[in-house]
Coordinates of N, CA and C in Angstrom, one line a residue:
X531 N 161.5 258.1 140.5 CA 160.1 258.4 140.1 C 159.4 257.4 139.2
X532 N 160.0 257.1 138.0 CA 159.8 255.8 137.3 C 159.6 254.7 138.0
X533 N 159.7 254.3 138.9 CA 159.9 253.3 139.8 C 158.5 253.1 140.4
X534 N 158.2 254.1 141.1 CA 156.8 254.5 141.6 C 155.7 254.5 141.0
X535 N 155.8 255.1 139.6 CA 155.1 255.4 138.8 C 154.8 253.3 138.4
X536 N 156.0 252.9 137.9 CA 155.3 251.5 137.6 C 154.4 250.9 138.7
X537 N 155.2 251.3 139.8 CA 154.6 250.3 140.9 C 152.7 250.6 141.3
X538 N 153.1 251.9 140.9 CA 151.3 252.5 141.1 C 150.3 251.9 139.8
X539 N 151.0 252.2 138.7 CA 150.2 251.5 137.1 C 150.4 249.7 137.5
X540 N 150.7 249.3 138.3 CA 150.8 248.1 138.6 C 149.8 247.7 140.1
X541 N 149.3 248.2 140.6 CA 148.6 248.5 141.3 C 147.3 248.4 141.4
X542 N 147.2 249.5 140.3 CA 145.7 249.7 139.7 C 145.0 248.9 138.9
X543 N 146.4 248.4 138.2 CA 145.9 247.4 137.1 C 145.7 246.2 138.2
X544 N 146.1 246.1 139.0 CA 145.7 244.3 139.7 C 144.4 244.4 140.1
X545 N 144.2 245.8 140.9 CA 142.9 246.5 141.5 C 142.1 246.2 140.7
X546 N 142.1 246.6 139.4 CA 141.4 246.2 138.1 C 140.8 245.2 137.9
X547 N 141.6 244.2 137.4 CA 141.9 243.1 137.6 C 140.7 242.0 138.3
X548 N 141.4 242.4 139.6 CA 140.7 241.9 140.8 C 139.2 242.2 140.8
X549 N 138.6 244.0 140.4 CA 137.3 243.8 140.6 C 136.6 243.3 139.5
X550 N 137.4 243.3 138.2 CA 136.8 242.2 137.4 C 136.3 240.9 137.9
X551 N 137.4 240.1 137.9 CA 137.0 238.7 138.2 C 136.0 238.6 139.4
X552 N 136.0 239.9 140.8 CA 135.3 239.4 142.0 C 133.2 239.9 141.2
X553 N 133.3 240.7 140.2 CA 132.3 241.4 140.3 C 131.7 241.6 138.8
X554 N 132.3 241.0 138.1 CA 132.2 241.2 136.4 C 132.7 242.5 135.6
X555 N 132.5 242.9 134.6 CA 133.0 244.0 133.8 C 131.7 245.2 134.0
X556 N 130.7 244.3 134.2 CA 129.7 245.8 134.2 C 129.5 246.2 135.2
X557 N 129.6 246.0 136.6 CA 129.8 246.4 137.9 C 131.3 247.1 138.3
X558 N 132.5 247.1 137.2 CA 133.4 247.9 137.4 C 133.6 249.1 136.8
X559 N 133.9 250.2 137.8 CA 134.0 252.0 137.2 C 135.1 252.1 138.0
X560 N 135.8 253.5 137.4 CA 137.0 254.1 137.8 C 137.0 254.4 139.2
X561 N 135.6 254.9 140.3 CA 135.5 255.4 141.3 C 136.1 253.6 142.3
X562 N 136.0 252.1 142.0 CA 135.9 251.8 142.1 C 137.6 251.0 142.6
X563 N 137.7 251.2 141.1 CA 139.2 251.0 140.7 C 140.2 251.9 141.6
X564 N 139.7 253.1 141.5 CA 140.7 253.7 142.7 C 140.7 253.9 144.0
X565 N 139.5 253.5 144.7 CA 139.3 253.0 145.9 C 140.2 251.9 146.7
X566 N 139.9 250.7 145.7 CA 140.4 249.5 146.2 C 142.1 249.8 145.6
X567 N 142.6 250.3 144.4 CA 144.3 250.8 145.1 C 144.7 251.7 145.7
X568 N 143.9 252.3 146.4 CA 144.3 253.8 147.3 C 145.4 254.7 146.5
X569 N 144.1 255.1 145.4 CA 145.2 256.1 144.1 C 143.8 257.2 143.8
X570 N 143.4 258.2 143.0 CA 143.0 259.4 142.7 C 142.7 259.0 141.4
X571 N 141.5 259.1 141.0 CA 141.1 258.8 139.5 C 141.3 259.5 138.6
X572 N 142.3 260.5 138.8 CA 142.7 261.6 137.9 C 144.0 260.8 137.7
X573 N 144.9 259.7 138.8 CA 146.1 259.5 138.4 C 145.8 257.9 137.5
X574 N 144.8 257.2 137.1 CA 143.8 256.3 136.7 C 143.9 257.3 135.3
X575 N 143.1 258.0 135.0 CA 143.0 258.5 133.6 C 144.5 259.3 133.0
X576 N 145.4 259.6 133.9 CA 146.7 260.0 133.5 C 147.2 258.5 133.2
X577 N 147.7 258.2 134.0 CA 148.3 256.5 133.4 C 147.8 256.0 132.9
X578 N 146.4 255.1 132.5 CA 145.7 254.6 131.7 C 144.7 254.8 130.5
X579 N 144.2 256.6 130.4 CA 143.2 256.7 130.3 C 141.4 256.9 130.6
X580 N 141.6 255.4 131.7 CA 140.2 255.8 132.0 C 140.0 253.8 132.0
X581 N 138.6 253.6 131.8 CA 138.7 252.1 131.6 C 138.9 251.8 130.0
X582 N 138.9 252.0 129.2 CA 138.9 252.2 127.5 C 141.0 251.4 127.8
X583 N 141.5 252.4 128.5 CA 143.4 252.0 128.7 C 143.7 250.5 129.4
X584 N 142.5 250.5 130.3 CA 142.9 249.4 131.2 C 142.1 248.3 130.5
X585 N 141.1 248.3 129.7 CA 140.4 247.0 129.0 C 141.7 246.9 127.9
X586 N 142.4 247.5 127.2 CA 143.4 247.3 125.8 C 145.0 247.3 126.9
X587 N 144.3 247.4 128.3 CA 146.1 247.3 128.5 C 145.9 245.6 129.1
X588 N 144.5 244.8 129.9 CA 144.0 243.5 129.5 C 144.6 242.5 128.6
X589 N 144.0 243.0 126.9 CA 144.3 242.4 126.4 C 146.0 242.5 126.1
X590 N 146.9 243.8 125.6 CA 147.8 243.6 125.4 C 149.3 242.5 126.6
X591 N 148.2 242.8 127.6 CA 149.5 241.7 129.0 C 148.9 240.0 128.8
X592 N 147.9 240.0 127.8 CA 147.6 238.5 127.6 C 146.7 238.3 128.7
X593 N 146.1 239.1 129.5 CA 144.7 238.3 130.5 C 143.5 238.2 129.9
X594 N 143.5 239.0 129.1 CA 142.0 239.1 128.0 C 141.9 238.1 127.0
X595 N 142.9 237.2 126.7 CA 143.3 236.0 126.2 C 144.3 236.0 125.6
X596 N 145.2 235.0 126.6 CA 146.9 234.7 126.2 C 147.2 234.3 124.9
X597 N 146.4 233.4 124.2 CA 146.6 232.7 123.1 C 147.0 234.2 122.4
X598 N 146.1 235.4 122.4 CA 146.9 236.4 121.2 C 148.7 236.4 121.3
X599 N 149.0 235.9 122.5 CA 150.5 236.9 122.7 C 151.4 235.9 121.9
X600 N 150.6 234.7 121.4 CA 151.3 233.7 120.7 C 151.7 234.5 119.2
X601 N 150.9 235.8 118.9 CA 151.0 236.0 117.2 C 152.0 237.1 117.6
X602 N 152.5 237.4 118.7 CA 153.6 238.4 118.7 C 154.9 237.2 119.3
X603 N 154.6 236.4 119.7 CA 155.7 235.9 120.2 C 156.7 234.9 119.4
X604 N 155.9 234.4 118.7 CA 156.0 233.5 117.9 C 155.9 233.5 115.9
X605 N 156.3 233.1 115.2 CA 156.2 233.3 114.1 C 154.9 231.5 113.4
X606 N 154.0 231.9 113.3 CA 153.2 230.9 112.8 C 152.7 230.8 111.7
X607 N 153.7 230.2 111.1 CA 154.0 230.1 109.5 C 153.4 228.9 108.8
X608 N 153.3 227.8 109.4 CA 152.3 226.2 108.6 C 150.9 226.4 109.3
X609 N 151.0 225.5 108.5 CA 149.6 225.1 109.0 C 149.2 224.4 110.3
X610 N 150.5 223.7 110.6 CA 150.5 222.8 112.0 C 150.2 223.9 112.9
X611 N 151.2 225.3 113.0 CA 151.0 226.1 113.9 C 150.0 227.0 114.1
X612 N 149.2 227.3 112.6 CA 147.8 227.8 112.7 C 146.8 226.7 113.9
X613 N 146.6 225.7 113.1 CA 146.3 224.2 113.8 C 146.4 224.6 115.5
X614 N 147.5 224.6 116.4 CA 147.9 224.3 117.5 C 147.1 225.9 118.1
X615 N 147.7 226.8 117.3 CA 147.1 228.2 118.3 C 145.9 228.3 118.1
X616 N 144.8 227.7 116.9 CA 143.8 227.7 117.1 C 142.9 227.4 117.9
X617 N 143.8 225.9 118.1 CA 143.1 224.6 119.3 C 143.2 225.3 121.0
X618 N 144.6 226.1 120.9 CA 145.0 226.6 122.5 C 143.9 227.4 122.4
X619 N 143.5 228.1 121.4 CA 142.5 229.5 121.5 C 141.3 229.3 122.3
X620 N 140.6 227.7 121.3 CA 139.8 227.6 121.9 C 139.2 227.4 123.1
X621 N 140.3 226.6 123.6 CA 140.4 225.8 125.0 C 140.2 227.4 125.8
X622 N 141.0 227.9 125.9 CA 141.2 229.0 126.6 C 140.2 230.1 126.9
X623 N 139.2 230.1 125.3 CA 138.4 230.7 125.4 C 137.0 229.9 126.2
X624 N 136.8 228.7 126.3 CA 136.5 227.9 126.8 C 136.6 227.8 128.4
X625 N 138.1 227.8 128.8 CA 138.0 228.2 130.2 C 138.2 229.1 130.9
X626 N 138.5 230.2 130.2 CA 138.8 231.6 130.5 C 137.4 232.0 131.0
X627 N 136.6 232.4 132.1 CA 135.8 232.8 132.7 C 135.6 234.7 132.7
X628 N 136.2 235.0 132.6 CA 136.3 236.4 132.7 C 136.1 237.0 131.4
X629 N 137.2 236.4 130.6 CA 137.4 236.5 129.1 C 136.1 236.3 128.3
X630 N 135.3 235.4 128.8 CA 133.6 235.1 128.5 C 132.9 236.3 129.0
X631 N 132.8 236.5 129.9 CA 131.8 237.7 130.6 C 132.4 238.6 130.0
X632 N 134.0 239.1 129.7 CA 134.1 240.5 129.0 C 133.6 240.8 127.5
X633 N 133.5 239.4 126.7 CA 132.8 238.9 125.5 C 131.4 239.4 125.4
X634 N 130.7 239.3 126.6 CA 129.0 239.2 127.0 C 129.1 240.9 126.9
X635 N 129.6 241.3 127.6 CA 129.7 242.5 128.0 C 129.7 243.6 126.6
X636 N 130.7 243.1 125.8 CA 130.5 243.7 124.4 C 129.3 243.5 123.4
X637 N 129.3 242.2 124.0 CA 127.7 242.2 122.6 C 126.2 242.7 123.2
X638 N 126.6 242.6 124.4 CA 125.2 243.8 125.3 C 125.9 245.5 125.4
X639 N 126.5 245.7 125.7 CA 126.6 247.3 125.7 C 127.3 247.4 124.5
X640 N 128.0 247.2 123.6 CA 128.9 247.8 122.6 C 129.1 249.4 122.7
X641 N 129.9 249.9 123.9 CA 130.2 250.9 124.2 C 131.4 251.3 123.7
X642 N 131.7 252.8 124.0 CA 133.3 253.2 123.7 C 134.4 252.2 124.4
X643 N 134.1 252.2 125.4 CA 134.5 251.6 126.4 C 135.4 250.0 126.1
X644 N 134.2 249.2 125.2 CA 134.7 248.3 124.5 C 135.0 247.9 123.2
X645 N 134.3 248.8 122.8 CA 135.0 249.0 121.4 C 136.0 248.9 120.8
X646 N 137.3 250.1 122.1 CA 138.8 249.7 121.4 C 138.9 248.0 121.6
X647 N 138.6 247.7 122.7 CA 139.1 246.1 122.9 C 138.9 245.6 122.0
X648 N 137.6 244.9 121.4 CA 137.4 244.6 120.3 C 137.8 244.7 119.1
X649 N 138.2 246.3 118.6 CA 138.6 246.4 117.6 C 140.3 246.1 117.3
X650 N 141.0 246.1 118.6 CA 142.3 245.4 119.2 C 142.6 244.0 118.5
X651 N 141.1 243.2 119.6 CA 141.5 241.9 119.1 C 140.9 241.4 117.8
X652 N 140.2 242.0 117.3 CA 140.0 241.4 115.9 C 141.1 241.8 115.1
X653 N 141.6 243.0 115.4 CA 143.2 243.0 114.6 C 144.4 242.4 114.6
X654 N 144.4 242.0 115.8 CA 145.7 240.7 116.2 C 145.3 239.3 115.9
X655 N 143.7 239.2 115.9 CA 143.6 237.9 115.3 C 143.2 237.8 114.3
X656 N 142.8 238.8 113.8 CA 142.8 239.0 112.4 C 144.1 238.7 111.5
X657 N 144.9 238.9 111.8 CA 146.7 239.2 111.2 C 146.7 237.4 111.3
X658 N 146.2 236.5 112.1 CA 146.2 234.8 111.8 C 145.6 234.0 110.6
X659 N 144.0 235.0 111.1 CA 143.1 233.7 110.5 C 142.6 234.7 108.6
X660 N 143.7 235.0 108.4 CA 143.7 235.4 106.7 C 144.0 234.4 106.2
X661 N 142.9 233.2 106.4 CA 143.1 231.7 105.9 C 143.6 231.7 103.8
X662 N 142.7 232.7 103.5 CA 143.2 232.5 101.6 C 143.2 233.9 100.9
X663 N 144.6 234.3 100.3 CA 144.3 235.4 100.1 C 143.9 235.5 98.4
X664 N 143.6 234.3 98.0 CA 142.4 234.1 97.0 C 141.4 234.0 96.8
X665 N 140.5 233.5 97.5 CA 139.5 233.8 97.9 C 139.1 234.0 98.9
X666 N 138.1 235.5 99.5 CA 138.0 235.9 100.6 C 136.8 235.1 101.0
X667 N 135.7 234.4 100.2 CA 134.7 233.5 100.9 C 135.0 232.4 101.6
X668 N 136.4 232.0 101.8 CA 136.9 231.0 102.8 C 137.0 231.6 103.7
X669 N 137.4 232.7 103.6 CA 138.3 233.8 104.9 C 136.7 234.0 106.2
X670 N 135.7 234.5 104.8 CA 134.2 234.2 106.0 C 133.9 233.2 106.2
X671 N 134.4 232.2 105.0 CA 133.8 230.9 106.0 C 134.4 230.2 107.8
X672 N 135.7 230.6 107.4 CA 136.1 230.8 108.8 C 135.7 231.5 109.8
X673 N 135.5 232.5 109.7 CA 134.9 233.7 109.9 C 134.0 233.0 111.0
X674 N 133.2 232.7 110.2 CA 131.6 232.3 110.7 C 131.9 231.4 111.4
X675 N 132.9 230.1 111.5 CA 133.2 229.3 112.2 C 133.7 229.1 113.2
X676 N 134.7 230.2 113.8 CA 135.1 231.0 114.8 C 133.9 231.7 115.6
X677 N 133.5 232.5 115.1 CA 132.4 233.1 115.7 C 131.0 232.2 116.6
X678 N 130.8 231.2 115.2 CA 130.2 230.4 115.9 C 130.6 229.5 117.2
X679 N 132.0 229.2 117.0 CA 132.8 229.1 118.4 C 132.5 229.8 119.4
X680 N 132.4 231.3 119.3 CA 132.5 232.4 120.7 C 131.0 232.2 121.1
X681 N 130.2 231.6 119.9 CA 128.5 232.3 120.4 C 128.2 231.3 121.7
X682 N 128.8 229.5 120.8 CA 128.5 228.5 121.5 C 129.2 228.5 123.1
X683 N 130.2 229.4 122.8 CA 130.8 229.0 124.1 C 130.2 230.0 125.0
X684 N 129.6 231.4 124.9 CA 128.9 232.3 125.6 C 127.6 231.5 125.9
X685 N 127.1 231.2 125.1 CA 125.4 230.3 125.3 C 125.6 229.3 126.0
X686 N 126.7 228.5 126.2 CA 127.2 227.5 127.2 C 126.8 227.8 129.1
X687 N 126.8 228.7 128.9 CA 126.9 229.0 130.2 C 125.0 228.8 130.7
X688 N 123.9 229.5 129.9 CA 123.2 229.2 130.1 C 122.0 228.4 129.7
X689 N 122.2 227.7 128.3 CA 121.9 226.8 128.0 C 122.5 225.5 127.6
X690 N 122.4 224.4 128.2 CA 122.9 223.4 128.0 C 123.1 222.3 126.4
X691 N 122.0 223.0 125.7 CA 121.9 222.6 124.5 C 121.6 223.7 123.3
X692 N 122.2 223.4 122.2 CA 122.0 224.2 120.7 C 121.6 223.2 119.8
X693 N 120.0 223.1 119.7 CA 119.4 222.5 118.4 C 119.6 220.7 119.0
X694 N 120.7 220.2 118.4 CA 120.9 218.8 119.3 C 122.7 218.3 119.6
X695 N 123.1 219.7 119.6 CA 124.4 219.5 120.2 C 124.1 219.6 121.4
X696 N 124.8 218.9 122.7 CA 124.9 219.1 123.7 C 126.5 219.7 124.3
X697 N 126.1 221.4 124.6 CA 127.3 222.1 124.9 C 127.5 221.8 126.1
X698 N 127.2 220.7 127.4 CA 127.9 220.4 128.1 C 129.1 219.2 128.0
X699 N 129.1 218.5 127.0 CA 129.6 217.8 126.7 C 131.1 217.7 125.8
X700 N 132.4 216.9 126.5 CA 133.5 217.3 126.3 C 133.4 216.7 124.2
X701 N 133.0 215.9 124.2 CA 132.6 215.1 122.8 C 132.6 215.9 121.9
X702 N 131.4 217.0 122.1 CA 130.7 217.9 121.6 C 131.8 219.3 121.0
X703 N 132.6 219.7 122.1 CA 134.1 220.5 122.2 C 134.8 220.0 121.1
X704 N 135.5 218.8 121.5 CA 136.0 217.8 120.8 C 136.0 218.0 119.4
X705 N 134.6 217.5 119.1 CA 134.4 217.6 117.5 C 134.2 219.3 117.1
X706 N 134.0 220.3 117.5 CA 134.1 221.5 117.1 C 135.3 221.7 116.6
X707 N 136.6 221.6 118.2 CA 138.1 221.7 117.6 C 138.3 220.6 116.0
X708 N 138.1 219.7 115.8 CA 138.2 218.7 114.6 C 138.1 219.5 114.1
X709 N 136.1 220.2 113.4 CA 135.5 220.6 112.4 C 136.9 222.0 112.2
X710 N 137.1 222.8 113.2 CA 138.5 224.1 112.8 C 139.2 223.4 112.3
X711 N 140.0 222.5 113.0 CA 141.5 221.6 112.3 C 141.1 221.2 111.0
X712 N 140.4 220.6 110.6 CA 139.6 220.5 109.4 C 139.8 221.2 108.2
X713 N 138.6 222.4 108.3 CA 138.6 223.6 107.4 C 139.7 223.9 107.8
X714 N 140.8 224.5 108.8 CA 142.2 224.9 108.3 C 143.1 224.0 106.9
X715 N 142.6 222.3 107.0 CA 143.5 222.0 106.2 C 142.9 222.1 104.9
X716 N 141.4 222.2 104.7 CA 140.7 222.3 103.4 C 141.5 223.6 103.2
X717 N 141.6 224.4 103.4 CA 141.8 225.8 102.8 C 142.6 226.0 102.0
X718 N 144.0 225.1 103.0 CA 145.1 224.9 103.0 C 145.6 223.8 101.4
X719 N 144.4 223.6 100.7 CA 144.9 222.6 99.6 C 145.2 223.5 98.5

């Protein structure tokens, strides 16, 4: 019976999955999800919840962005390794296409729906970037520097320029990752 049971929560989740990427996050519902795995939306909110299970079960398998599964896998203790998972972060969030649109999707509906996710991942990356536990105005100044990372990288898509950076430009990337590696080692004195 356990056997089954995985193979069906394995199922639905790809179903998931799948109409993510073919269709975005706001065009996917439960009636939708259980169509396309030939399963009953009641056995969808038993095994998952509902979509609230399947957006926090996303992030926990690492599709909502892998770079988190580095703070459970790994022990990232210097600063080199702050450094390295930062840079993967970015990249990732950079080419992660889905992982962007599910991004968009929270700061236009901030529903129940996405809220756990959010409040997920700010907790798991939160547990990294507690850059000084002396002063917390570093901690926002990172803060704000990250952030400003996720804004530029969502505005990427439909504008080509911010003020007189040009976000199509690998240069432009480039020097952002620097300016993090950077303030990681200022912090770090």
């Amino acid at each position: 019976m356990k056997k089954d049971r995985a193979a069906t929560e394995d199922k639905i989740y790809e179903s998931f999955l799948s109409l993510l990427e073919e269709k975005g996050p706001q065009a996917v519902g439960i009636n939708a999800i259980a169509k396309k795995a030939g399963v009953s939306k009641e056995l969808i909110y038993r095994y998952f919840g509902g979509l609230q299970g399947l957006l926090l079960q996303l992030a926990k398998k690492g599709d909502f962005f892998k770079s988190m599964l580095a703070l459970h896998d790994k022990d990232l203790a210097t600063v080199e390794d702050l450094k390295e998972f930062a840079k993967a972060g970015t990249q990732e969030l950079r080419e992660n296409k889905l992982t962007q649109e599910i991004l968009r999707w929270q700061l236009l509906e901030n529903n129940e729906v996405t809220r756990d996710l959010f409040k997920y991942s700010n907790k798991e990356i939160g547990k990294m970037f507690a850059i000084s536990d002396k002063d917390s105005s570093l901690n926002h100044a990172f803060q704000l520097m990250i952030g400003g990372y996720v804004y530029f990288t969502l505005l990427s898509k439909f504008n080509k320029k911010f003020i007189t950076t040009d976000l199509t430009s690998k240069e432009s990337w480039d020097n952002f990752d620097k300016a993090i590696e950077k303030t990681i080692d200022l912090f770090n004195k």
